[in-house]
Amino acid sequence: MASWLARRVGAAAFLLWVVATVIFIAIRMIPGDPAEAIMGGPGSQASAEALETAREQYHLNEPILVQYVLYLGQLITGDLGTSYAQQRPVAQIMAEMLPATLQLTLISLAIAWLIAFLMAAIAARSSRLGQAMGTVIEVVAAAVPHFWLGAMLIIIFSTWLGWLPAVDTGTVQGIILPALTLAIPLAGFLAQLMRDSLVTAMSSPFALAARARGASEGQVFFRHGFRHAALPALNLTGWAVATSISGAVVVEEVFARPGLGRSLLGAVLSRDMPMVTGIALFSALIYMVVMLLVEAVEAIINPAAARGHDV
């Protein structure tokens, strides 16, 4: 267990370093003067003296390698810095935006799992033609872009039917369309994995043996089929969380919903490096935590597979 935990911590530290390095390089490659971004952008009409002061304060006049070392040293101490655009600590801004994004992500994941389960269950119990139609629906759902799907949902449920608001109003009704926009493409991916595994599990020897012992079709489905079908989809949960957070960048903008995704988009456009770094590192950390939880849940659902892990 100690060696397993040490490897996980080492892998987590390496991933965070990679993410931080990629962000540093990407921000430096964006055309323009970083000092202008700090002073409010090209439209701020900052004086040459003010720009030079900003470069000295943020060490932008240092060689790029020195900037990189100082940047990593700041992150190691847990200091995410101050947002260029808002002139407030990044940690404080993230703490304010995090609840809305987590709420959207968790609701979207729950809806995606429900839709994927229903789609996989219906397809697995259908004829070959039904399974083929289910495959087409799953592929289309997985491939649809968030911005297009969000726009279509607004047109149908807000403009035409008038059932739901087009923007997030902070109510239960206001989160339905953003959550569906994130959940439907994710459900398409999960359903493809669950359906194939479910079809295989329902025709496997242990399912046949359960039927021979008098188990009903429902008992075989939930006790054997669904448990094995959920494992491949469960392994994608970490990826699903990362996808939901990245998808929130588009969804929160489309529905004018405050959150980390919308803050990240604004930070990228304004070259707000501390804000971009903080949100990206947090997303990577969430991904790693979720993957550890997935391994724990997998061990409960399928102990045989867990014993195969090197712990």
Coordinates of C-alpha atoms in Angstrom, one line a residue:
M1 CA 0.0 0.0 0.0
A2 CA 2.8 2.4 0.9
S3 CA 4.5 1.9 -2.5
W4 CA 1.2 2.2 -4.3
L5 CA 0.5 5.5 -2.5
A6 CA 4.0 6.8 -3.2
R7 CA 3.6 6.1 -6.9
R8 CA 0.3 7.9 -7.0
V9 CA 1.7 10.9 -5.3
G10 CA 4.7 10.9 -7.6
A11 CA 2.4 10.6 -10.6
A12 CA 0.2 13.5 -9.3
A13 CA 3.2 15.8 -8.8
F14 CA 4.6 15.0 -12.2
L15 CA 1.2 15.7 -13.9
L16 CA 0.8 19.0 -12.1
W17 CA 4.3 20.0 -13.1
V18 CA 3.5 19.1 -16.8
V19 CA 0.3 21.1 -16.7
A20 CA 2.0 24.1 -15.1
T21 CA 4.8 24.0 -17.7
V22 CA 2.5 23.7 -20.6
I23 CA 0.5 26.7 -19.3
F24 CA 3.7 28.8 -18.9
I25 CA 4.9 28.0 -22.4
A26 CA 1.4 28.6 -24.0
I27 CA 0.9 31.9 -22.3
R28 CA 4.4 33.1 -23.3
M29 CA 3.7 32.1 -26.9
I30 CA 0.6 34.4 -27.2
P31 CA 1.4 37.5 -29.2
G32 CA 1.6 40.8 -27.3
D33 CA 3.2 42.3 -24.2
P34 CA 2.3 40.5 -20.9
A35 CA 2.8 43.8 -19.1
E36 CA -0.1 45.3 -21.1
A37 CA -2.3 42.4 -19.9
I38 CA -1.4 43.2 -16.4
M39 CA -2.2 46.9 -16.8
G40 CA -5.6 46.1 -18.3
G41 CA -4.9 45.3 -21.9
P42 CA -3.9 47.4 -25.0
G43 CA -6.9 49.7 -24.4
S44 CA -5.7 50.8 -21.0
Q45 CA -3.3 53.3 -22.6
A46 CA -0.8 52.6 -19.8
S47 CA 2.4 54.8 -19.9
A48 CA 5.8 53.4 -20.6
E49 CA 6.8 53.9 -17.0
A50 CA 3.8 52.0 -15.7
L51 CA 4.5 49.1 -18.1
E52 CA 8.1 49.0 -17.0
T53 CA 7.1 49.0 -13.4
A54 CA 4.8 46.0 -14.1
R55 CA 7.6 44.1 -15.9
E56 CA 9.8 44.6 -12.9
Q57 CA 7.1 43.7 -10.3
Y58 CA 6.3 40.5 -12.2
H59 CA 9.9 39.7 -13.2
L60 CA 8.9 39.9 -16.9
N61 CA 12.3 41.6 -17.6
E62 CA 14.1 38.6 -16.4
P63 CA 15.4 35.8 -18.8
I64 CA 12.6 33.3 -19.6
L65 CA 14.4 30.5 -17.6
V66 CA 14.5 32.7 -14.5
Q67 CA 10.8 33.5 -15.0
Y68 CA 10.0 29.8 -15.2
V69 CA 11.9 29.0 -12.0
L70 CA 10.3 31.9 -10.1
Y71 CA 6.9 30.7 -11.4
L72 CA 7.4 27.1 -10.2
G73 CA 8.7 28.3 -6.9
Q74 CA 5.6 30.4 -6.3
L75 CA 3.3 27.4 -7.2
I76 CA 5.2 25.1 -4.9
T77 CA 4.5 27.4 -1.9
G78 CA 0.8 27.3 -2.8
D79 CA 0.7 30.9 -3.9
L80 CA -1.5 31.1 -7.1
G81 CA -0.9 34.8 -7.3
T82 CA -3.2 37.7 -8.0
S83 CA -5.5 37.9 -11.0
Y84 CA -4.2 40.5 -13.5
A85 CA -7.8 41.4 -14.6
Q86 CA -9.5 41.5 -11.2
Q87 CA -6.6 42.4 -9.0
R88 CA -7.7 39.9 -6.4
P89 CA -6.1 36.6 -5.2
V90 CA -6.8 33.8 -7.6
A91 CA -7.7 31.4 -4.7
Q92 CA -10.4 33.8 -3.6
I93 CA -11.9 34.1 -7.1
M94 CA -11.8 30.3 -7.5
A95 CA -13.5 29.8 -4.2
E96 CA -16.4 32.0 -5.3
M97 CA -16.7 30.4 -8.7
L98 CA -16.2 26.7 -7.7
P99 CA -19.6 25.9 -6.2
A100 CA -21.5 26.8 -9.4
T101 CA -19.1 24.7 -11.6
L102 CA -19.1 21.7 -9.2
Q103 CA -22.9 21.8 -9.1
L104 CA -23.2 21.9 -12.9
T105 CA -20.6 19.1 -13.2
L106 CA -22.1 16.7 -10.6
I107 CA -25.7 17.2 -12.0
S108 CA -24.4 16.6 -15.5
L109 CA -22.6 13.4 -14.5
A110 CA -25.7 12.1 -12.8
I111 CA -27.9 12.8 -15.8
A112 CA -25.3 11.3 -18.2
W113 CA -25.1 8.1 -16.2
L114 CA -28.9 7.8 -16.1
I115 CA -29.3 8.4 -19.8
A116 CA -26.4 6.0 -20.6
F117 CA -27.9 3.3 -18.4
L118 CA -31.3 3.6 -20.0
M119 CA -29.8 3.7 -23.5
A120 CA -27.6 0.7 -22.9
A121 CA -30.4 -1.3 -21.2
I122 CA -32.8 -0.7 -24.0
A123 CA -30.2 -1.5 -26.7
A124 CA -29.0 -4.7 -25.0
R125 CA -32.5 -6.1 -24.8
S126 CA -33.4 -5.1 -28.4
S127 CA -33.0 -6.9 -31.7
R128 CA -29.9 -6.4 -33.9
L129 CA -31.7 -3.7 -35.7
G130 CA -32.5 -2.0 -32.4
Q131 CA -28.9 -2.3 -31.3
A132 CA -27.8 -0.8 -34.6
M133 CA -30.1 2.1 -34.2
G134 CA -28.9 2.6 -30.6
T135 CA -25.3 2.7 -31.8
V136 CA -26.2 5.5 -34.3
I137 CA -27.9 7.5 -31.6
E138 CA -25.0 7.0 -29.2
V139 CA -22.4 8.1 -31.8
V140 CA -24.5 11.2 -32.8
A141 CA -24.9 12.1 -29.1
A142 CA -21.2 11.7 -28.4
A143 CA -20.2 13.8 -31.5
V144 CA -22.5 16.8 -31.1
P145 CA -20.6 20.0 -30.1
H146 CA -21.6 21.6 -26.8
F147 CA -22.2 25.1 -28.4
W148 CA -24.5 23.7 -31.1
L149 CA -26.4 21.5 -28.6
G150 CA -26.8 24.4 -26.2
A151 CA -28.2 26.6 -28.9
M152 CA -30.6 24.0 -30.1
L153 CA -31.9 23.4 -26.6
I154 CA -32.4 27.1 -26.1
I155 CA -34.4 27.4 -29.4
I156 CA -36.6 24.4 -28.6
F157 CA -37.2 24.6 -24.9
S158 CA -36.9 28.4 -24.4
T159 CA -37.9 30.1 -27.6
W160 CA -40.4 27.7 -29.1
L161 CA -42.0 26.0 -26.0
G162 CA -41.2 28.6 -23.4
W163 CA -40.7 25.9 -20.7
L164 CA -37.2 26.8 -19.5
P165 CA -35.1 30.0 -19.3
A166 CA -32.4 30.7 -21.9
V167 CA -30.0 31.9 -19.3
D168 CA -29.1 30.6 -15.9
T169 CA -31.4 32.3 -13.4
G170 CA -30.0 30.6 -10.3
T171 CA -33.1 28.4 -10.0
V172 CA -33.7 24.7 -10.6
Q173 CA -35.2 25.5 -14.0
G174 CA -32.1 27.6 -14.9
I175 CA -29.7 24.7 -14.5
I176 CA -31.6 22.1 -16.5
L177 CA -30.5 23.2 -20.0
P178 CA -26.8 23.7 -19.1
A179 CA -26.8 20.3 -17.4
L180 CA -28.4 18.6 -20.4
T181 CA -25.9 20.3 -22.8
L182 CA -23.0 18.8 -20.8
A183 CA -24.7 15.4 -20.1
I184 CA -25.9 14.3 -23.6
P185 CA -22.5 14.0 -25.4
L186 CA -21.0 12.4 -22.3
A187 CA -24.0 9.9 -22.1
G188 CA -23.2 8.9 -25.7
F189 CA -19.7 7.8 -24.8
L190 CA -20.7 6.0 -21.6
A191 CA -23.6 4.3 -23.3
Q192 CA -21.4 2.8 -26.0
L193 CA -19.2 1.2 -23.4
M194 CA -22.0 0.0 -21.2
R195 CA -24.0 -1.5 -24.0
D196 CA -21.2 -3.7 -25.4
S197 CA -20.3 -4.8 -21.9
L198 CA -23.9 -5.4 -21.0
V199 CA -24.6 -7.6 -24.1
T200 CA -21.5 -9.6 -23.3
A201 CA -22.3 -10.0 -19.6
M202 CA -25.9 -11.1 -20.2
S203 CA -24.8 -13.9 -22.5
S204 CA -21.8 -15.0 -20.4
P205 CA -21.6 -18.3 -18.5
F206 CA -22.2 -16.8 -15.1
A207 CA -25.4 -15.2 -16.3
L208 CA -26.6 -18.5 -17.8
A209 CA -25.8 -20.2 -14.6
A210 CA -27.8 -17.7 -12.6
R211 CA -30.8 -18.3 -14.9
A212 CA -30.4 -22.0 -14.4
R213 CA -30.6 -21.5 -10.6
G214 CA -34.0 -19.8 -11.1
A215 CA -33.0 -16.2 -11.0
S216 CA -35.3 -13.8 -12.8
E217 CA -34.1 -11.8 -15.8
G218 CA -34.2 -8.7 -13.7
Q219 CA -32.0 -10.3 -11.0
V220 CA -29.6 -11.4 -13.6
F221 CA -29.5 -7.9 -15.2
F222 CA -28.8 -6.0 -11.9
R223 CA -26.8 -8.5 -10.0
H224 CA -24.5 -9.6 -12.8
G225 CA -25.0 -7.7 -16.1
F226 CA -25.1 -4.1 -14.8
R227 CA -22.3 -4.6 -12.4
H228 CA -19.9 -5.8 -15.1
A229 CA -21.2 -3.3 -17.7
A230 CA -20.6 -0.4 -15.3
L231 CA -16.9 -1.1 -14.8
P232 CA -15.7 0.2 -18.3
A233 CA -17.8 3.3 -18.0
L234 CA -16.7 3.8 -14.4
N235 CA -13.1 3.8 -15.6
L236 CA -13.9 6.8 -17.7
T237 CA -15.3 8.8 -14.9
G238 CA -12.0 10.7 -14.3
W239 CA -12.0 11.6 -18.0
A240 CA -15.7 12.5 -17.8
V241 CA -15.1 14.9 -14.9
A242 CA -12.2 16.6 -16.9
T243 CA -14.5 16.7 -20.0
S244 CA -17.3 18.3 -18.0
I245 CA -15.0 21.0 -16.5
S246 CA -13.6 21.8 -20.0
G247 CA -17.1 21.7 -21.5
A248 CA -18.2 24.1 -18.8
V249 CA -16.1 26.7 -20.6
V250 CA -18.5 26.7 -23.5
V251 CA -21.7 25.9 -21.6
E252 CA -21.3 28.6 -18.9
E253 CA -20.6 31.2 -21.7
V254 CA -23.7 30.1 -23.8
F255 CA -26.0 30.2 -20.8
A256 CA -24.4 33.2 -19.1
R257 CA -23.7 31.1 -16.0
P258 CA -21.0 32.1 -13.6
G259 CA -18.3 29.5 -12.9
L260 CA -14.8 28.4 -13.3
G261 CA -15.3 27.6 -17.0
R262 CA -16.4 31.1 -17.9
S263 CA -13.7 32.6 -15.7
L264 CA -11.1 30.5 -17.5
L265 CA -12.3 31.7 -20.9
G266 CA -12.1 35.3 -19.8
A267 CA -8.6 34.7 -18.3
V268 CA -7.3 33.2 -21.5
L269 CA -8.6 36.1 -23.6
S270 CA -7.0 38.6 -21.3
R271 CA -3.8 36.7 -20.8
D272 CA -4.5 36.5 -17.1
M273 CA -1.7 33.9 -16.4
P274 CA -2.3 33.4 -12.7
M275 CA -6.0 32.8 -13.2
V276 CA -5.4 30.3 -16.1
T277 CA -2.8 28.5 -14.1
G278 CA -5.0 28.2 -11.0
I279 CA -8.0 26.8 -12.8
A280 CA -5.9 24.4 -14.9
L281 CA -4.0 23.1 -11.9
F282 CA -7.2 22.7 -10.0
S283 CA -8.8 20.8 -12.8
A284 CA -5.8 18.4 -13.0
L285 CA -6.0 17.9 -9.3
I286 CA -9.7 17.1 -9.4
Y287 CA -9.0 14.6 -12.2
M288 CA -6.4 12.8 -10.1
V289 CA -8.6 12.7 -7.0
V290 CA -11.6 11.3 -9.0
M291 CA -9.4 8.6 -10.5
L292 CA -8.3 7.5 -7.0
L293 CA -12.0 7.3 -6.0
V294 CA -12.8 5.3 -9.1
E295 CA -10.1 2.8 -8.3
A296 CA -11.7 2.4 -4.8
V297 CA -15.2 2.0 -6.2
E298 CA -13.9 -0.5 -8.7
A299 CA -12.4 -2.5 -5.9
I300 CA -15.8 -2.7 -4.2
I301 CA -17.7 -3.6 -7.4
N302 CA -15.1 -6.1 -8.7
P303 CA -12.7 -7.3 -6.0
A304 CA -11.1 -9.7 -8.5
A305 CA -9.9 -6.9 -10.7
A306 CA -8.7 -5.0 -7.7
R307 CA -6.5 -7.9 -6.6
G308 CA -4.8 -7.7 -10.0
H309 CA -3.6 -4.1 -9.2
D310 CA -0.1 -3.7 -7.9
V311 CA -0.9 -2.3 -4.4

